Amino acid sequence: MCGIVGYAGVNRAVPYLLDGLEKLEYRGYDSAGIAVVENGALRITKTRGRISFLASLVASEHQSPATVGIGHTRWATHGKPSDANAHPHQSGSGRFCVVHNGIIENYLQLKAALQADGVVFRSETDTEVIAHLLDKNWDGDFVSTVRKATGQLEGAYAICVLCSDFPDRIVCTRWGSPLVLGTCDAGTFIGSDVTAILQHTSDVYYLDGHETALVTKDGAVFYDKTGAAIEKQPTRIAWNLAAAQKGGYEHFMLKEIMEQPQAFADTVSPRISADKRIVFEDFHLTDDDIRALRRVAIVACGSAYHAGAVGKYVMEKLARLPVEIDIASEFRYRDPVLDAQTLVIVISQSGETADTLAALRLANGRGCKTLCIVNVVSSSIANEGSSVIYTHAGPEIAVATTKAYCAQVAVLYLIAGYLAEKRGLLSEEARRAYVAELEALPAKISETLSQCDAQIQELSQMFIPLEHAYFIGRNLDYACAMEASLKLKEISYIHSEAYAAGELKHGTISLIEQGTLVVALAACDDVFSKTMSNIKEVKARGARVLAVSTAGHTDAMGEVDFRLLIPATDPLFAVTLEVLPMQLLSYYTARSRGCDIDKPRNLAKSVTVE
Ligand code: F6R
């Protein structure tokens, strides 16, 4: 949520700032701003709206020669999107300005105290208190002032600060929200994630919590939480720049859908040994720990939760462990029953989702074994789990996840197989067959994508005018229905609901009327006939049904209006294929409806607020 950039270098700062903000725009896009120091004073340009609007504003009024500056793209939390609420925020004296990512939880108390001292606030944001605290704590030393001011904050923050007294430098610090720095010949770059920096350097410094950096064109000096200068080692980022660019596709989402065979293969293959065993370097549970496990709790938000729903079915089936899944925002506030024999698996693409991070901290605090499935290296969740298994999906830029979801599911299959083997529940033969199927999936994912693309484009036509749609399925098909429904609603703004097919008749079936569109996911062999019965029920009430299944069921699908077939696979893995046409369906529907596919309204890529 919100993107931050900073640059201190030898070239003009403004083009770098705008370029970095464009790369981070997926993190928030309701307002944006930049600031530089010019002739001893701060010069701030900020506005409601997209980066492109800020860029046109800057082009007409802001040809600044300054070589140091900061910028921000916002996803509103405190205060509506407006020019006044856009960052950077300036202190009353005019000496400081700040850009901020995160939430200051005690801002109301701080604001009241500052107002009592006569400070006048110009925005509704929590961030503005930081600017005024900088004034209040000003001691002539830039770094020490930032440290004193942030010492009063509760909550999460990543901030970059400019000071008019020091036009050649930026001070930045963080707690709870990420901040990354990189240095090259052109100077030093700061970003709230690596995509803002990647084109300049692949060697980056992750700022740890409460660390501070003094940034100039020559590099960064780092200070630990006590204020002592420290040496930090850079981390080499494996992601390449091409992965964070559209590469000829109209939208990142389509590109990322098409990258799923690679994402699945890159995630699975390093975890399969030469003798076809599932191996994890990064799983810190001993064989005894695994045998002692009594249950698994999977916790995540949104699509990551839907990946968890796939994990639940597969793990229960193979490893015969009871698996609960929870939405992280519910889990953290419901006093869950947890103990040392519970494995808590948290799943997060960004590794920064506030509720998921809080759930992880809760589980860590209760003495559970915690395992994090994360895409972004060195993110907060990755840093705090007892084990972390990275999905190798590469950078995901579209707000609606596709390839990261696919890679999360891949890891869950690996974990299920691993636990089953360690618990003595997978024979040598069964394990080999399971691994062979996992290794065959990338080719089947490619085949599905190319096979169904044209048909889906055609089918999407009937979704374009819809106001409502329903997705039904049982077991793994239900897990897919939840993801399919979320994808459609979040990018096309068509209201849709996912229902366990057998549950419809307990109330929701009253919404089915002549012409209602129902998508029935029916790739699970063992419940296929049951789902067909539910299809008959909705058809009897006038629904039009699009069913997704495998070729083996073609004849039995006689009742449906439209059918979409996926390649044959082991039924346990069919969900990884049937979700693909659903992603494409959402994409083509949203495109035809003229929606902003990569940046749907009201959303942001990484949800760092509760
Ligand atoms: C939907 C989507 C979201 C995320 C959710 C969790 O397409 O992308 O529902 O899955 O916000 O995000 P992470 O995985 O970053 O924790």
Short mmCIF file of C-alpha atoms in Angstrom, two decimals, residues 147 172 458 482:
data_model
loop_
_atom_site.label_atom_id
_atom_site.label_comp_id
_atom_site.label_asym_id
_atom_site.label_seq_id
_atom_site.Cartn_x
_atom_site.Cartn_y
_atom_site.Cartn_z
CA ARG A 147 15.29 9.22 14.93
CA CYS A 172 14.96 7.35 5.59
CA GLU A 458 -15.99 -15.78 -27.14
CA MET A 482 -13.90 -18.82 -4.78
#
